[in-house]
XYZ file of C-alpha atoms in Angstrom:
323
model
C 146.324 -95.882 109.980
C 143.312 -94.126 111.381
C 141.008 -91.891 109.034
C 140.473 -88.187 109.694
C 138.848 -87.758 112.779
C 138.150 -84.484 113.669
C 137.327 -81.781 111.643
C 136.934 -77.834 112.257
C 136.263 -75.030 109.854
C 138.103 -72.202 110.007
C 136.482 -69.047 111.627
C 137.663 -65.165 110.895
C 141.139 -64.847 109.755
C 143.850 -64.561 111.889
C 147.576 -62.899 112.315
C 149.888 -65.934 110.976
C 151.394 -67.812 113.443
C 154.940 -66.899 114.260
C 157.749 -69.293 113.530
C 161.371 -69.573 114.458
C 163.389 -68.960 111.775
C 165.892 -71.762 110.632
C 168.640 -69.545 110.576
C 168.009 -69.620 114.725
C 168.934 -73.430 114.806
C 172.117 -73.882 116.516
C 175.163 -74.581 114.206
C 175.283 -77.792 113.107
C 171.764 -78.865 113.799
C 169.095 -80.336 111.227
C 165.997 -79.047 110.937
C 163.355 -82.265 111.516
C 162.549 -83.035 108.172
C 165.282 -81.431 106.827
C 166.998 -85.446 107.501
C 165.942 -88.707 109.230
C 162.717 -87.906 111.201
C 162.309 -89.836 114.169
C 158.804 -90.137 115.911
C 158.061 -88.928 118.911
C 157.623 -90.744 121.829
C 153.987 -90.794 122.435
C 153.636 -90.723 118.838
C 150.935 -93.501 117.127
C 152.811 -96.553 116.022
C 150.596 -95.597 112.471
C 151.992 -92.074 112.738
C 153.992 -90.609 109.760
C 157.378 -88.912 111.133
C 156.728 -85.307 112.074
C 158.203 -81.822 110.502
C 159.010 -79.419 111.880
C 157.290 -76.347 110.515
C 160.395 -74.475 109.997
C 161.864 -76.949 107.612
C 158.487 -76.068 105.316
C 158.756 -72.948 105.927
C 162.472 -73.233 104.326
C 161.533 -74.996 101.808
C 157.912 -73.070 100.251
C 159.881 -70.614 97.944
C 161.633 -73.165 96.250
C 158.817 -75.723 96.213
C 156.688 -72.905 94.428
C 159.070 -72.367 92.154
C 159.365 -75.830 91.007
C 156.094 -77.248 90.966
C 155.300 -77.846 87.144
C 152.338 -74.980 86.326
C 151.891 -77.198 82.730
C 149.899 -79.626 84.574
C 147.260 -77.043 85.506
C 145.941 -76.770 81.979
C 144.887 -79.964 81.726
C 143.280 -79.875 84.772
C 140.800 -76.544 84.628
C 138.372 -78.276 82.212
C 137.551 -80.670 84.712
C 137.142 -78.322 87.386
C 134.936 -76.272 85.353
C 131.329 -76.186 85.171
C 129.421 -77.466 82.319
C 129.048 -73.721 80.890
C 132.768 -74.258 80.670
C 133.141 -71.644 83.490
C 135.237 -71.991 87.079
C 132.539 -73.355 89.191
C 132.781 -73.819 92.634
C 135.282 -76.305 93.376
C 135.919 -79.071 96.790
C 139.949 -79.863 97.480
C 141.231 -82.594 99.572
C 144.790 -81.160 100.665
C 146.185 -84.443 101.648
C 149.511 -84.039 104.281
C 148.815 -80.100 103.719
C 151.745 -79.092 106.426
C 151.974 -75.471 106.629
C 149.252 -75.417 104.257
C 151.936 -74.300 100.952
C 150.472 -75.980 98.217
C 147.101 -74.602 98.658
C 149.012 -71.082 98.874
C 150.757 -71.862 95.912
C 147.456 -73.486 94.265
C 144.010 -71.602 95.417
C 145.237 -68.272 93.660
C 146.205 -69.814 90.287
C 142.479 -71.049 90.029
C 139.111 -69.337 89.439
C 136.105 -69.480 90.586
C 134.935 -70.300 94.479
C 136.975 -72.912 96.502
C 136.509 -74.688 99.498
C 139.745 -76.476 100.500
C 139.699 -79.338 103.345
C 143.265 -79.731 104.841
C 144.730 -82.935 106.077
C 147.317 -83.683 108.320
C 148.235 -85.572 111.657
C 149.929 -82.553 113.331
C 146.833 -79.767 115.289
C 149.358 -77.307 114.475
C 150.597 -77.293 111.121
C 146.575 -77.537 110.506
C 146.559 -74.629 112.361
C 148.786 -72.914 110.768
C 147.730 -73.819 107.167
C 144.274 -72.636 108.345
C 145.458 -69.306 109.788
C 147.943 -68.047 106.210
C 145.474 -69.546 103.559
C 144.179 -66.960 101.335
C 140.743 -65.868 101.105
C 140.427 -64.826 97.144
C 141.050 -66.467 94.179
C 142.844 -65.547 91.167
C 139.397 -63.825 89.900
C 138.226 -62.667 93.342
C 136.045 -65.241 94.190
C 135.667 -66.378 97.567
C 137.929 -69.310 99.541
C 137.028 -71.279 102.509
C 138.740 -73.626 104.690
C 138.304 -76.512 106.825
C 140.587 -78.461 108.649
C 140.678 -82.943 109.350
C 143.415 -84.151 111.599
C 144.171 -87.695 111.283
C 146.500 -90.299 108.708
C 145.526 -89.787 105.259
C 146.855 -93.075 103.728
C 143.786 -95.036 103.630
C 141.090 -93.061 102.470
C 138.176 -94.189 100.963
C 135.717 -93.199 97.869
C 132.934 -92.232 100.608
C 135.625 -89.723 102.196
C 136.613 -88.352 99.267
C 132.418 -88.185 98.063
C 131.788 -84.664 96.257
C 135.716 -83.530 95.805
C 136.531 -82.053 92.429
C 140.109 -82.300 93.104
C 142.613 -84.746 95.265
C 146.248 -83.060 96.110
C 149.056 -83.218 98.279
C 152.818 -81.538 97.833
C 155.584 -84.188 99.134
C 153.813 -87.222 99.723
C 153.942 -90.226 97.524
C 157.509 -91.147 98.656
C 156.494 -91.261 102.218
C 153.827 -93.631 101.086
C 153.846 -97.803 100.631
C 153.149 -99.429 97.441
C 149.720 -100.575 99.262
C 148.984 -97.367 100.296
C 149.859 -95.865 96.640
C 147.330 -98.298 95.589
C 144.851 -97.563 97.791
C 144.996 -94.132 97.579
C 144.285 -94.689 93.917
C 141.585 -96.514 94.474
C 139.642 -94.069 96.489
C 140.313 -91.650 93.479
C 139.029 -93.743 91.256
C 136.071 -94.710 92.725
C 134.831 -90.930 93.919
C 135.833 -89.928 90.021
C 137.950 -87.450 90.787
C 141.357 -86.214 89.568
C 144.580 -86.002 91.480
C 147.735 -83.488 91.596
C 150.510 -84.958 93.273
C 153.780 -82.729 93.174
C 157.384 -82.704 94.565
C 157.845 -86.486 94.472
C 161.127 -87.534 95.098
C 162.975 -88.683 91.761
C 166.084 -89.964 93.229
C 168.663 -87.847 90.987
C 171.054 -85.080 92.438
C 173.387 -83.174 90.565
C 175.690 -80.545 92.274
C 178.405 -78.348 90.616
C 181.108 -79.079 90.928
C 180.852 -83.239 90.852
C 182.856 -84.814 93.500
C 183.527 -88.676 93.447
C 181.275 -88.979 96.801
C 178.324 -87.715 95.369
C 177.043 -91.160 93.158
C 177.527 -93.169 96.800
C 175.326 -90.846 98.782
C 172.895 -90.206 96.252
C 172.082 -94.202 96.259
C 172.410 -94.778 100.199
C 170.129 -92.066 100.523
C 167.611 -93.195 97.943
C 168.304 -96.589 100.193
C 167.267 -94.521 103.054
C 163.867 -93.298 101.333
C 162.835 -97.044 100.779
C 163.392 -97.902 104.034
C 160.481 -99.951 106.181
C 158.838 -100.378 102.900
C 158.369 -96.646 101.603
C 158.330 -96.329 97.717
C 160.795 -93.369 98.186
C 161.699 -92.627 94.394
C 159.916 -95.247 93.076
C 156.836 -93.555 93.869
C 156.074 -91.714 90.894
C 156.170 -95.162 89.140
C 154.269 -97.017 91.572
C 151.971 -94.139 91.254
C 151.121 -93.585 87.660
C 150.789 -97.548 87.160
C 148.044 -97.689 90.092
C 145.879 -94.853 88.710
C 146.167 -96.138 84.902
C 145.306 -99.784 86.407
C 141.401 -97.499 86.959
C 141.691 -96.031 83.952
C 143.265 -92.296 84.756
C 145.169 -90.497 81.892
C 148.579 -89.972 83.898
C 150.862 -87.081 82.928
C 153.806 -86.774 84.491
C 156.337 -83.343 84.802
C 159.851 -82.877 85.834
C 159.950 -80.087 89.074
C 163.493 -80.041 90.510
C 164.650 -77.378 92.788
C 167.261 -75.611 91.474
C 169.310 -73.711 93.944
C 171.606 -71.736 94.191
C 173.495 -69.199 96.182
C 170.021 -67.186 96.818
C 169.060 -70.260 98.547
C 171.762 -71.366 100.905
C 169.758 -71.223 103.671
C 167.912 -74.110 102.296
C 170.851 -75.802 100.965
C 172.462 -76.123 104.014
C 170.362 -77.876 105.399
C 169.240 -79.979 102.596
C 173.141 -81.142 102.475
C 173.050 -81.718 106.342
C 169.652 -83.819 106.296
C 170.892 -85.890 102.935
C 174.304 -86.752 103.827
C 173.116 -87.767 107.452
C 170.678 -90.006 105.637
C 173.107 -91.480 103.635
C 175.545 -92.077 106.744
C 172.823 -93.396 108.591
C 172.401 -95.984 105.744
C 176.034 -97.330 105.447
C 177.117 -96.368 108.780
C 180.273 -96.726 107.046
C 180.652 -93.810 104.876
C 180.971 -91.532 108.102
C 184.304 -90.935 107.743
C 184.234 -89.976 104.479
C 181.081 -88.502 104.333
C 181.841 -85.977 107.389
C 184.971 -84.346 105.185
C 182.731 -84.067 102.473
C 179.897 -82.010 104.072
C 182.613 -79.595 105.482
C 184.038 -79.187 102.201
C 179.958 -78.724 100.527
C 179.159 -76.440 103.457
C 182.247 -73.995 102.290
C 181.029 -73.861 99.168
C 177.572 -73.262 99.767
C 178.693 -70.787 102.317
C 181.130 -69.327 99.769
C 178.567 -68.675 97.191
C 180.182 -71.573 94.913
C 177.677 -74.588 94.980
C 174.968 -74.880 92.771
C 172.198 -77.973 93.317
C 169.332 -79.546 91.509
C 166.746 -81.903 93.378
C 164.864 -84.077 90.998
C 161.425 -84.197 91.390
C 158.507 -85.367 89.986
C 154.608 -83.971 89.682
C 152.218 -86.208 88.403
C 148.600 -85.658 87.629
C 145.793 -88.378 87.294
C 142.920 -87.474 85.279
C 140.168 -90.364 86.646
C 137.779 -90.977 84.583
C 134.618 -89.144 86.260
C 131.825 -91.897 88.022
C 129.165 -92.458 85.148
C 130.972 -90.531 82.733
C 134.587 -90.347 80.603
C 138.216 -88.762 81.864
């Protein structure tokens, strides 16, 4: 996988892009991301699958919602200056998509931010550029710059001055030797990590069905496929960074949705049964009655769901000095 590449800062803010809303998809039809992700064509054999910005879009409300706010605390005294103040602060948004965790983020900080955004896709980078805010929670002044390019093997020089390493939805997507790596470069620049949303392999919907153990494993199959830690990335995780040293605290974050969010549950359902199917081929039959019967309910009003996730933070100890 090829290092960032190109890099642009943002200029004078602009209208947010428009996007088509996912309730425009045709019936039926699963948002890319939303399920198995194929890549494109002319797509880099190193390239991660693509997303569609709509399925992020979908998803940002409940994301926010879920991401574990606990695990800020622990974090502010390291991005604070040695008064003990907010000083000004560099973040590595690594995968940024639509640019929603630094939404969610930049204005629960203080003090000035610059935030360079990572991703493969020119236009999710220009999106996240275009809707980031400007101000802080205190006021103080935000600035942006974008890097396209793969993210998985960075390096301590690349990641030289950050105060603070994050991404939103990534450590699943990742390999053990990329977890490792990733740690590495952490390590060696000194500088902590925030890693939310991770994938923890645990589904519970209301009411159970007898179908829902079956799918929730060929799915979690389906994550580890091609060598991808999938749910085991939170694991794979925390035992790289404490192998340098890092204090690792970990944080439940499921979604929890419910009839406010059916929108998103539909298509959750559509992309994580068609996972599962395309995993054991053989629980199509099956496994098509059963999303009818989940789709009425959602539609209905009558399903409730929690994703498990997982955020995990890595406090690394700081180059010449302590965690």
């Amino acid at each position: 996988m090829r290092n960032p590449v190109t890099t642009q800062r943002s200029g004078p803010v602009r209208a947010q892009p428009r996007l088509r809303e996912a309730a425009e998809t045709s019936p039926g039809e699963v948002i890319p991301g939303a399920g198995p992700t194929g890549k494109p064509r002319e797509a880099d054999p190193d390239d991660p699958p693509r997303y569609a910005p709509e399925w992020l879009q979908l998803r940002e409300p409940a994301d926010a919602a879920a991401r574990a706010h606990r695990l800020l605390d622990p974090l502010r005294p390291r991005l604070a200056d040695p008064s003990g103040r907010p000083g000004r602060v560099v973040i590595h948004d690594l995968g940024c998509g639509t640019g929603s965790m630094g939404r969610w983020l930049a204005t629960r900080l203080d003090g000035t931010q610059h935030w360079i955004l990572h991703d493969h896709d020119p236009y999710l980078l220009h999106f996240a550029a275009a809707s980031f805010p400007r101000v802080t929670a205190d006021g103080s002044r935000i600035s942006v710059e974008t890097r396209r390019g793969n993210i998985a093997r960075l390096t301590p020089d690349i990641l030289q001055g950050a105060s603070l390493i994050t991404a939103s939805a990534l450590l699943d997507l990742l390999t053990r030797e990329e977890v490792a790596t990733l740690a590495a470069a952490c390590a060696g620049a000194g500088v902590p990590a925030l890693f939310t949303l991770s994938v923890a392999g645990r589904i519970e919907l209301t009411a159970s069905h007898p179908l829902d153990e079956e799918i929730t494993q060929a799915f979690n199959d389906h994550q580890r496929r091609d060598g991808l830690l999938g749910p085991d990335a939170v694991t794979a995780a925390a035992d790289a960074f404490s192998e340098h040293g890092a204090t690792v605290r970990l944080h439940p974050s499921p979604w929890r949705l419910g009839p406010e969010q059916a929108a998103l549950t539909e298509q959750w359902l559509r992309g994580w049964v068609g996972a599962a199917v395309e995993e054991r081929p053989g629980l199509k039959a099956e496994a098509d009655v059963y999303l009818v019967d989940r789709l009425e309910a959602c539609a209905a009003g009558e399903l409730s769901v929690t994703v498990h996730h997982t955020d995990l933070l890595a406090l690394c100890p700081a180059v010449g000095g302590a965690s």
